[in-house]
Coordinates of C-alpha atoms in Angstrom, one line a residue:
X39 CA -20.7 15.5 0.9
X40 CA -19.4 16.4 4.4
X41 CA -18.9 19.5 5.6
X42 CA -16.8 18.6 8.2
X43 CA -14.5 15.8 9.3
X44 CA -16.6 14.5 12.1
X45 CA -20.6 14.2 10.5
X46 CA -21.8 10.9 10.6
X47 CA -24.7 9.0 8.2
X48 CA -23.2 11.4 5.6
X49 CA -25.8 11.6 2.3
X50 CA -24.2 10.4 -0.9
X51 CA -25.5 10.0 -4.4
X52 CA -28.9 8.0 -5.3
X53 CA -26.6 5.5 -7.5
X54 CA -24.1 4.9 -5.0
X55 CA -26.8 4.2 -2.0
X56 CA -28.4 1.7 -4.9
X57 CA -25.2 0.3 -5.5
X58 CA -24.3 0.0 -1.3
X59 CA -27.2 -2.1 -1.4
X60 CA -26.8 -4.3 -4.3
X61 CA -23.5 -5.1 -3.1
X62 CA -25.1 -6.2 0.7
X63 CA -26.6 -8.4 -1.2
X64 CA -24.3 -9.7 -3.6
X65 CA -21.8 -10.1 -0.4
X66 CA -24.2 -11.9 1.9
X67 CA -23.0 -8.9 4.5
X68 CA -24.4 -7.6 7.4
X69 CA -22.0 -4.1 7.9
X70 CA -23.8 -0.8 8.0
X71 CA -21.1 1.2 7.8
X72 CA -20.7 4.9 8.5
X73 CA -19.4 6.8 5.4
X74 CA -17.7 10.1 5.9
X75 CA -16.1 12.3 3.6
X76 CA -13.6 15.1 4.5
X77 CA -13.1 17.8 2.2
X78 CA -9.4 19.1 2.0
X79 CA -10.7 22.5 3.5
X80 CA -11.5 21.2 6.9
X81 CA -9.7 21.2 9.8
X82 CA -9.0 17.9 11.2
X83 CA -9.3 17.0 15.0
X84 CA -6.7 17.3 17.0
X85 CA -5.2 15.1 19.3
X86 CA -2.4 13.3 17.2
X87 CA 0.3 13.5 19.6
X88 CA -1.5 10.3 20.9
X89 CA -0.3 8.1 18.0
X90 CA 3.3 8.1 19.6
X91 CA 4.0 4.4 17.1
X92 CA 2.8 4.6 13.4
X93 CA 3.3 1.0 11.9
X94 CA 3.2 1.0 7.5
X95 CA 2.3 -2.6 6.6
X96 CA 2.7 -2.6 3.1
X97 CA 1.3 -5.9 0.8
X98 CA 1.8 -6.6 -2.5
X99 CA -0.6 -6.0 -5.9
X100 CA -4.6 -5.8 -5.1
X101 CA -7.0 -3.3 -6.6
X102 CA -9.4 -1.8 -4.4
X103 CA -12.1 -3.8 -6.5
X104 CA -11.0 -6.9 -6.3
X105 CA -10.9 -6.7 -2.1
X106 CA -13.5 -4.2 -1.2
X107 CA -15.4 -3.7 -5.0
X108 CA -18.8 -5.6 -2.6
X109 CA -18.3 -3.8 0.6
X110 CA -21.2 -1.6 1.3
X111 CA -20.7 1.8 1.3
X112 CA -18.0 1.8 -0.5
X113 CA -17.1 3.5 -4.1
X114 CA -17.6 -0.6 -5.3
X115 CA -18.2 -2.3 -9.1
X116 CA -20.8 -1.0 -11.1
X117 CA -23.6 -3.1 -12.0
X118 CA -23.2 -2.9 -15.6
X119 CA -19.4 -3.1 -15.8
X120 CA -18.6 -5.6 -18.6
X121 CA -14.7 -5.4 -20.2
X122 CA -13.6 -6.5 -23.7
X123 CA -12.1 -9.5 -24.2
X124 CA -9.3 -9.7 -27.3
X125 CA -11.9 -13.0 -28.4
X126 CA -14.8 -10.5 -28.8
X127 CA -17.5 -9.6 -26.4
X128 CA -17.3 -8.8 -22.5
X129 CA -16.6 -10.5 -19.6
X130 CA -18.4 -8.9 -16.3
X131 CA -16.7 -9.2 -12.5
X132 CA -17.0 -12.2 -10.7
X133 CA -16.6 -13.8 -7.6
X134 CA -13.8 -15.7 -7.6
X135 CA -12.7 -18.1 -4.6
X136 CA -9.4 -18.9 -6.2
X137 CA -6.4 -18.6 -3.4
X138 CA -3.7 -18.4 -5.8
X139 CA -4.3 -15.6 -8.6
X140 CA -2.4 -14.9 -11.9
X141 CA -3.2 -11.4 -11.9
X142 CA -1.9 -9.0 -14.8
X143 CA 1.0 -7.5 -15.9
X144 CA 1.5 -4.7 -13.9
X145 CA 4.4 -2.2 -15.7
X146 CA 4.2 1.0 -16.1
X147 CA 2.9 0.5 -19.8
X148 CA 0.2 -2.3 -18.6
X149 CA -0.9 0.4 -16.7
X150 CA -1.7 2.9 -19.2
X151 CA -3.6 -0.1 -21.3
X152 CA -5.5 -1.0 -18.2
X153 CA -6.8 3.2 -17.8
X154 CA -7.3 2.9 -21.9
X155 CA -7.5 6.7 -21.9
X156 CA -10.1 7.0 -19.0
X157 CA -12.3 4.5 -20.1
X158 CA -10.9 1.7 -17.7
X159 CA -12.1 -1.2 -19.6
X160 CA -8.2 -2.6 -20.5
X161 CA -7.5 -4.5 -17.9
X162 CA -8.8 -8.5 -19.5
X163 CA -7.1 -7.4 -22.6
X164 CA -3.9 -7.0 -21.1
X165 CA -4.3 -9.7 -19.1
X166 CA -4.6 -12.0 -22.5
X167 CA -1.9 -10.3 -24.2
X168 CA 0.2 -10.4 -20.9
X169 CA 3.5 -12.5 -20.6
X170 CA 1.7 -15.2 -19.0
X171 CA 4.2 -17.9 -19.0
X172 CA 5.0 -19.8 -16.0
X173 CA 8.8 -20.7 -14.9
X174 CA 7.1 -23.5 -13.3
X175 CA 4.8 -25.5 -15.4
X176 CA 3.5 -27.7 -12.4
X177 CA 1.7 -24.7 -10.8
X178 CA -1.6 -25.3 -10.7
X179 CA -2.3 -21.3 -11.2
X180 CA -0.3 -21.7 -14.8
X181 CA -3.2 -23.9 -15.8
X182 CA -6.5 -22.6 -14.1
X183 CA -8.9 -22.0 -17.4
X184 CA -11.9 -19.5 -17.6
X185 CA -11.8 -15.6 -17.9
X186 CA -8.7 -13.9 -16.7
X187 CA -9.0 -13.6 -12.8
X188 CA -8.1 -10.2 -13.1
X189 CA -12.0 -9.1 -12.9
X190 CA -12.4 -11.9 -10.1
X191 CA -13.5 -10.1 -6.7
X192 CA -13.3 -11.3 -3.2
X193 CA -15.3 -10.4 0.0
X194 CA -15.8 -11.4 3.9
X195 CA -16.4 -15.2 3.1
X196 CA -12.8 -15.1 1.5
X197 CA -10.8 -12.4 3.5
X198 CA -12.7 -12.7 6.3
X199 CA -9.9 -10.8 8.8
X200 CA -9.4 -7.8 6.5
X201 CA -13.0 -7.1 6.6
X202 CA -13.6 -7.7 9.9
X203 CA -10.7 -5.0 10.0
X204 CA -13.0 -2.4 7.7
X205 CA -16.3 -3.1 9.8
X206 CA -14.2 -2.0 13.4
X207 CA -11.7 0.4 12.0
X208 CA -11.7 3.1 8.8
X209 CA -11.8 1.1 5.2
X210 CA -10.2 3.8 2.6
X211 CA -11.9 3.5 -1.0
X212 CA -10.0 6.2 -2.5
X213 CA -6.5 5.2 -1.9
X214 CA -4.3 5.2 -4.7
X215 CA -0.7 4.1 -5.5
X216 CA 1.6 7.1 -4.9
X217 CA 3.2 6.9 -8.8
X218 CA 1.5 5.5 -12.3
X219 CA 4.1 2.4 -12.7
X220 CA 5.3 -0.8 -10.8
X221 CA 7.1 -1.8 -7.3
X222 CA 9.7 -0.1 -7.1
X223 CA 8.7 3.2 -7.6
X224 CA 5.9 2.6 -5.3
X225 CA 8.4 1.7 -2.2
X226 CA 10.4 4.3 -3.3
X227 CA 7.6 7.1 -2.9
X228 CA 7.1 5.4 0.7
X229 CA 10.4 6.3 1.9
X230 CA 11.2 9.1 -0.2
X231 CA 8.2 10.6 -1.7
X232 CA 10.2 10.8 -5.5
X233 CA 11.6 7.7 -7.7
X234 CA 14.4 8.8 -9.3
X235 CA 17.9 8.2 -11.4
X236 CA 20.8 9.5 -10.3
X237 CA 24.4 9.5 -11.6
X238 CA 26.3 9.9 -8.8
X239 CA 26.1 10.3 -4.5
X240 CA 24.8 14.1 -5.3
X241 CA 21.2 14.8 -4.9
X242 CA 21.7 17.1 -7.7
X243 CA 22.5 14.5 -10.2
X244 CA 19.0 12.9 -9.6
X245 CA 16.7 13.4 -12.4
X246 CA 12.6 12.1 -11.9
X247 CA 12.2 8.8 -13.6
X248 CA 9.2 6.2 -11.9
X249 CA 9.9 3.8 -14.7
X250 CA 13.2 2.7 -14.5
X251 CA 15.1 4.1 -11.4
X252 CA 18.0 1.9 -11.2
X253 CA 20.8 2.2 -13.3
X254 CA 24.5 2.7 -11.8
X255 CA 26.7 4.4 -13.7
X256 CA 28.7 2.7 -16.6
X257 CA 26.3 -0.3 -16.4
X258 CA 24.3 0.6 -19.6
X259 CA 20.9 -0.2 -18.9
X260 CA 20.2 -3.9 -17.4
X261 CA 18.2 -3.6 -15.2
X262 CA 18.5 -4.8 -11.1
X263 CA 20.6 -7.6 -11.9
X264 CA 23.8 -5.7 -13.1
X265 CA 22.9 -3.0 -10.1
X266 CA 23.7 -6.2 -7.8
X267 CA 26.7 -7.0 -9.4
X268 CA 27.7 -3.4 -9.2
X269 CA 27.6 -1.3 -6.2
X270 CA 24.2 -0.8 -6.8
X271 CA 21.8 2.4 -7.7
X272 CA 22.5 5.5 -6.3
X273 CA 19.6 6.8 -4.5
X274 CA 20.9 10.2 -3.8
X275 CA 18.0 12.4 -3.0
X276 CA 16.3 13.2 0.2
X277 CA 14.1 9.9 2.0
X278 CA 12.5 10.2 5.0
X279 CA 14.6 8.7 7.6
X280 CA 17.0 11.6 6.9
X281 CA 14.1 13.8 8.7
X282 CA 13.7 11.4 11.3
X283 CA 17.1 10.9 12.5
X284 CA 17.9 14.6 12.2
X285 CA 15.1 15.2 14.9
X286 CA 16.1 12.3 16.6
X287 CA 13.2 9.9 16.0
X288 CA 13.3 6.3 16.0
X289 CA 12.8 4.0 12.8
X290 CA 13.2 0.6 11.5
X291 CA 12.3 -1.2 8.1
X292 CA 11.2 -4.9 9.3
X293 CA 11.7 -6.8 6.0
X294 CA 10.1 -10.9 5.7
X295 CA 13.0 -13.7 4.6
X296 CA 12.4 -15.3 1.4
X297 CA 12.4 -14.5 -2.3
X298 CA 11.5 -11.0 -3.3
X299 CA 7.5 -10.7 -4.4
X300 CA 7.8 -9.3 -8.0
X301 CA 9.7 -9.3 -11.1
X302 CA 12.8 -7.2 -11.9
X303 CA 11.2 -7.4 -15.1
X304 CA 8.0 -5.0 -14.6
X305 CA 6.2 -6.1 -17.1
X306 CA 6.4 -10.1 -16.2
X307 CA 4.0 -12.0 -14.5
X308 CA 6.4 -14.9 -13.7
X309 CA 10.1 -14.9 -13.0
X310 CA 12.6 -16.9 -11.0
X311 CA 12.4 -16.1 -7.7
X312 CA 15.1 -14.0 -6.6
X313 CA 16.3 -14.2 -2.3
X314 CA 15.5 -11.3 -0.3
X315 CA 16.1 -10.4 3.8
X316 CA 17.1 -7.6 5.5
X317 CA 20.5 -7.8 4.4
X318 CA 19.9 -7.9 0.6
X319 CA 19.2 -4.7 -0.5
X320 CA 16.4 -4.9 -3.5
X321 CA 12.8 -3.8 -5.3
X322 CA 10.9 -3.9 -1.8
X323 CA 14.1 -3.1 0.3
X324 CA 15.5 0.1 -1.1
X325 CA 16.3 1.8 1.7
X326 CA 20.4 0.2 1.7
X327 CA 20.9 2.2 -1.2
X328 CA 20.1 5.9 0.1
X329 CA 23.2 7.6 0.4
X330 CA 21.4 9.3 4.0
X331 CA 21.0 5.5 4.9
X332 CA 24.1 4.3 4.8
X333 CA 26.5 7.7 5.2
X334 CA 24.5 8.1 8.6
X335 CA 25.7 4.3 9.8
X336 CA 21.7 3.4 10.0
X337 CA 21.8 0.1 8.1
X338 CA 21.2 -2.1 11.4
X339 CA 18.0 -0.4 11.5
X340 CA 16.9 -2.7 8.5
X341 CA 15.8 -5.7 10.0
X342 CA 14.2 -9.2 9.9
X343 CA 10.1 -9.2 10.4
X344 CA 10.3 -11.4 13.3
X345 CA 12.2 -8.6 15.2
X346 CA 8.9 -6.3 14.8
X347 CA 6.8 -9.3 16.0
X348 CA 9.2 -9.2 19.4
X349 CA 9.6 -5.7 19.3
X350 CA 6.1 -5.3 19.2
X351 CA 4.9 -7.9 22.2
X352 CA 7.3 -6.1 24.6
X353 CA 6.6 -2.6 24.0
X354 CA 9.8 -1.7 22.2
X355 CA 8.4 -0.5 18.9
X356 CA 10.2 2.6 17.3
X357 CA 8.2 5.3 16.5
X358 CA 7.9 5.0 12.4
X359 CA 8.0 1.1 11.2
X360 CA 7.7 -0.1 7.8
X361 CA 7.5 -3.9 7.0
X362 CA 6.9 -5.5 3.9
X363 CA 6.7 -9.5 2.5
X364 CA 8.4 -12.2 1.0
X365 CA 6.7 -13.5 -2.0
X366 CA 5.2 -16.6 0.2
X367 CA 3.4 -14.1 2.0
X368 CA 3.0 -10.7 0.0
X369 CA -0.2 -11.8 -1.5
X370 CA 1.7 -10.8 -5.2
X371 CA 0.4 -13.6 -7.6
X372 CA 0.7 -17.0 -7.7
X373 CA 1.4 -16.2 -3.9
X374 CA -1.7 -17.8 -1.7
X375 CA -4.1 -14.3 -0.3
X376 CA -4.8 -16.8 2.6
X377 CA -0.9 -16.6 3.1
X378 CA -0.8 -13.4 2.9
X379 CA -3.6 -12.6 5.5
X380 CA -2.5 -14.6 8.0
X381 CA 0.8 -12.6 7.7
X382 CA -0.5 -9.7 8.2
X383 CA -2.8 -10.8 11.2
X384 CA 0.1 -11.8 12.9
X385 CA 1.9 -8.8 12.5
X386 CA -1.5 -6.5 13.6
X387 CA -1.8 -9.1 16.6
X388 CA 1.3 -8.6 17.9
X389 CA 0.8 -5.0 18.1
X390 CA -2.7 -5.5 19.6
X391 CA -1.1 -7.8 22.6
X392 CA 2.0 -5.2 23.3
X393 CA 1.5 -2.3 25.9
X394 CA 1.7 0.2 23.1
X395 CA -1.0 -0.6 21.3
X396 CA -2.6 2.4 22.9
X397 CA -0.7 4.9 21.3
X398 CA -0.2 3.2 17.8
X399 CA -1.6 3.5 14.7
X400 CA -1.6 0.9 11.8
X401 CA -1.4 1.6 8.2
X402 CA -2.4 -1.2 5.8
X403 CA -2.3 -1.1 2.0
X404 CA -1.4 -3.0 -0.9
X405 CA 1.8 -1.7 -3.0
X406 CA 0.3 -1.8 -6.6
X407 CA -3.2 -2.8 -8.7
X408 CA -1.3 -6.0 -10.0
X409 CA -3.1 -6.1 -13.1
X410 CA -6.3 -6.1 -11.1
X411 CA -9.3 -4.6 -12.8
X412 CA -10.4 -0.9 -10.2
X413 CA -12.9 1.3 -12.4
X414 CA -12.1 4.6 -10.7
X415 CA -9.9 6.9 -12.8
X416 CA -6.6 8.0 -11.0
X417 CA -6.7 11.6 -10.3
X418 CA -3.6 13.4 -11.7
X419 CA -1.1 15.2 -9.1
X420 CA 1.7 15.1 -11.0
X421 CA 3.8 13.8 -14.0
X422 CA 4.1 10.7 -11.8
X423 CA 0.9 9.8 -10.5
X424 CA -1.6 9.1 -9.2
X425 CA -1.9 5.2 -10.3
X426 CA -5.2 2.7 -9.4
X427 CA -7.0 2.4 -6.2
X428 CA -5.3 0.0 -3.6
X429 CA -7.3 -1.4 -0.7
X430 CA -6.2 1.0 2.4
X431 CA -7.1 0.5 6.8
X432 CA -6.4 2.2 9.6
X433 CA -6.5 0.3 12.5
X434 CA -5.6 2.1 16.1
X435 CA -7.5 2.3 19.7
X436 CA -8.5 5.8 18.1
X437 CA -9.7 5.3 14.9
X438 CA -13.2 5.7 13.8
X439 CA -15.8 2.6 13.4
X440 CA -16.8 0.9 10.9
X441 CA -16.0 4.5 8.8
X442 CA -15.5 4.4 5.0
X443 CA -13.2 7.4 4.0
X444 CA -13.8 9.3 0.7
X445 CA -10.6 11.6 0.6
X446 CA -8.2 10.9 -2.3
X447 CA -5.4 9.7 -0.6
X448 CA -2.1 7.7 -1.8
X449 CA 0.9 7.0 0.4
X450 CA 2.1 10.5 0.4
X451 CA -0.5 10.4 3.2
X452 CA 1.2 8.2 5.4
X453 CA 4.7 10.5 4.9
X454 CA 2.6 13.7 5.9
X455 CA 1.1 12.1 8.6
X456 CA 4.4 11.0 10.1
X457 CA 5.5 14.3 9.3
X458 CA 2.7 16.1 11.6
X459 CA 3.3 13.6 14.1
X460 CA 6.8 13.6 14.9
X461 CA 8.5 16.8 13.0
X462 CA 6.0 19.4 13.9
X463 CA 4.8 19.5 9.9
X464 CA 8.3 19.4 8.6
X465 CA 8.6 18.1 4.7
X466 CA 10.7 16.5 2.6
X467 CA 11.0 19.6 0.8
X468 CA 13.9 20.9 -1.1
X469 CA 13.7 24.5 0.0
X470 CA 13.6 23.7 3.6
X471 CA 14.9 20.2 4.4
X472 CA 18.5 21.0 4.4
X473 CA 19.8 18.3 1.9
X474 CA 17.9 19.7 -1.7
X475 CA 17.4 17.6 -4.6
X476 CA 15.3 18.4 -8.1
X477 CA 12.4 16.9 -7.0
X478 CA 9.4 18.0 -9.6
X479 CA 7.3 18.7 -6.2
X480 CA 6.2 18.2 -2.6
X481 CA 3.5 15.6 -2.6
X482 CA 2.8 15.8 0.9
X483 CA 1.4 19.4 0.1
X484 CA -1.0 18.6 -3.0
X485 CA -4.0 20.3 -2.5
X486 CA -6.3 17.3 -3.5
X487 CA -4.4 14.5 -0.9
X488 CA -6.8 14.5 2.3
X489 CA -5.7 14.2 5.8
X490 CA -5.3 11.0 7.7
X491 CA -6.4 12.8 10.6
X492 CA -9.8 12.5 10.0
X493 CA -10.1 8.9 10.0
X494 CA -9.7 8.9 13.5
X495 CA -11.5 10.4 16.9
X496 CA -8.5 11.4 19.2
X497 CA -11.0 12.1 22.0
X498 CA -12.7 8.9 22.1
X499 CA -11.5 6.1 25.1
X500 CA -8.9 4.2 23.5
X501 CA -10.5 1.0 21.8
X502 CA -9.7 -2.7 23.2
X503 CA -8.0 -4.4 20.3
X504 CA -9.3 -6.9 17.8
X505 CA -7.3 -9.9 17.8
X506 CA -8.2 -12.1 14.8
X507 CA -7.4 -15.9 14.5
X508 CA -4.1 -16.5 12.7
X509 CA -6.0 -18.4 10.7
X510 CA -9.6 -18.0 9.9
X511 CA -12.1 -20.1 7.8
X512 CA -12.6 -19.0 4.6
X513 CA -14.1 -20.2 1.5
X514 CA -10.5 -19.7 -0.4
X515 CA -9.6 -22.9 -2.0

């Protein structure tokens, strides 16, 4: 391993150099990427003051193996992996060129099936004993036969832009979803850093749950639907805006019009489609509901996508954005990944083509494993996480090349790193933020969660941007 932040051509272990170059292989690749590692205990670069525009682009339901499990250098598949099936047997990883996917269920229980006590060899299982119906029998995903794409893999000849976007920026292979459940929990630890249940506007009456965070009171327990009908959940504890506005620092939450990407029904894989925009407060919009949010008259800050897009070309960015999908879009099965991708290289390409592109940088991950087969155990921080690997960039004029990061990371980082940025360190921590609530902890603070700092290389000239066709060839059909 490293031994600091900034040592290139680190040496790793005999299998993973083996496997690196398996995987060239298997890939068809060319990258040689640089892999660095960066223990907690060193100090990162400075420079971060230059990152004046940090942009969250959040996707929906991909393990890190299914997107990156080929790329070389990174903590990929292992040759031998083979899962059981519930017909007896294995079935082994495969390249799969599907652009629709069915994925897995994806609940918080799923979850726990899929780890299978550390051994990580539940994911086809689940997938067979998965609610697998389809509220629309005519989609040709419903009906695609063979082994359950949840062990399927992709690589540069499929999703061309986001590896283009790991060979010229930082890839992350130790990125993991922030709590051991489903969506919601996972935007809400975005904002917030905690999923919780509250009874009332008090952050005292909040009590940890990242299974089932949205009951209003009197409503029993049914779920999002009767939250709608109602005046919705009471998100009562601390979120980050709240630390933002207090020191005066600009926000928005850029949301994509359509139908929401997921199931209110965690453990679904198909469901009606339910409408989402900025306006409708849901699973992948839950910032409405904060009591800081709307007591603090910030609700027009929650806004359609296409205002990033021409916020973003003019130079008129705020300094923390968050935007997340629509279903068409989010990648979330049956949605098409070449959707998806061109989504999100519109988004980066506007950014790119706007005069502050020089002082932005852009983080890209996908919410949730989605059923996805990853066979790296989640390290535990807490009673709530960590869950899978998700695939994780950072792409900004200043970030390293072509560098695969090592830290264990989860979107706690992204909070911290806004944090050091723009609040000089400040948390969201009860004893100190002003506004306390029971949180079990302060994630931003584990000891084991690296530093995004040293993915990048603040004294390097700023990097030209990479702008990607909208729409690349791919072998996706």
């Amino acid at each position: 391993m490293s031994s600091g932040p900034d040592v290139v051509g680190v040496m790793r272990t005999a299998w993973l150099g083996a496997l690196a170059a398996a995987v060239g292989i298997v890939a068809g690749a060319s990258y040689v990427p640089v892999i660095a590692s960066a223990p907690a205990a060193t100090r990162p670069g400075r420079g971060i003051e230059r990152i004046r525009h940090v942009v969250v682009v959040m996707q929906e339901n991909r393990s890190f193996d299914s997107y990156f499990g080929t790329y070389p250098g990174a903590d990929g598949i292992p040759k031998a992996t083979c899962l059981p099936s519930t017909a007896g047997g294995c079935l082994r990883p495969y390249h799969d060129t599907a652009d629709a996917s069915k994925g897995g269920p994806h609940g918080a229980a799923s979850l726990q099936a899929d780890l299978d006590g550390g051994r990580m060899d539940g994911f086809v299982r689940t997938a067979e004993l998965g609610k697998l119906g389809c509220v629309n029998v005519a989609n040709p995903v419903c009906r695609r036969p063979g082994p359950p794409d949840v062990l399927g893999w992709h690589d540069r000849r499929d999703i061309r832009n986001y590896w283009d976007y790991a060979k010229h920026y930082v890839l992350q292979d130790h990125l993991f979803q922030p709590s051991a459940s489903w969506s919601l929990p996972e935007h809400l630890f975005l904002v917030s850093e905690w999923s919780a249940r509250c009874q009332d506007s008090q952050a005292s009456s909040c009590v940890n749950d990242d299974t089932r965070p949205l009951t209003p009171p009197g409503a029993g327990d049914r779920g999002f639907a009767s939250a709608r009908a109602a005046r919705g959940p009471f998100y009562a504890w601390t979120d980050l805006t709240y630390l933002l506005d207090r020191k005066h620092v600009s926000w928005g939450y850029y949301v994509a019009p359509g139908s929401e990407p997921d199931c209110e029904d965690d453990e679904a894989v198909a469901c009606p489609s339910v409408p989402q925009s900025a306006r409708t407060p849901g699973i992948w919009n839950p910032l409405p509901w904060f009591e800081t949010v709307r007591d603090h008259g910030e609700l027009g800050r929650i806004q359609p996508v296409d205002q990033f897009v021409r916020q973003a070309e003019r130079g008129q960015l705020p300094a923390v954005s968050w935007v997340v999908p629509s279903e068409e879009v989010s990648e979330h099965p049956p949605a098409r990944i070449s959707a998806g991708q061109s989504h999100v290289t519109r988004l980066i390409n506007a950014v790119m083509r706007g005069p502050a592109w020089r002082s932005t940088a852009i983080f890209l991950a996908w919410d949730d494993w989605g059923g996805f087969y990853d066979h790296v155990v989640p390290p535990k921080v807490d009673p709530n996480g960590y869950g899978p690997r998700v695939p994780g960039l950072v792409i900004s004029p200043y970030a390293k090349r072509g560098v695969v990061d090592h830290q264990v990371l989860s979107f706690d980082a992204y909070a911290k790193f806004i944090e050091d940025d723009f609040l000089g360190g400040a948390r969201l921590d009860p004893r100190t933020d002003g506004r306390p609530d029971p949180r079990p902890d302060v994630r931003e603070d584990a000891p084991m969660l690296g530093d995004l700092r040293h993915d990048f290389d603040f004294q390097q000239r700023p990097r030209p941007p990479l702008l990607l066709p909208v729409h690349p060839r791919t072998d996706l059909r």
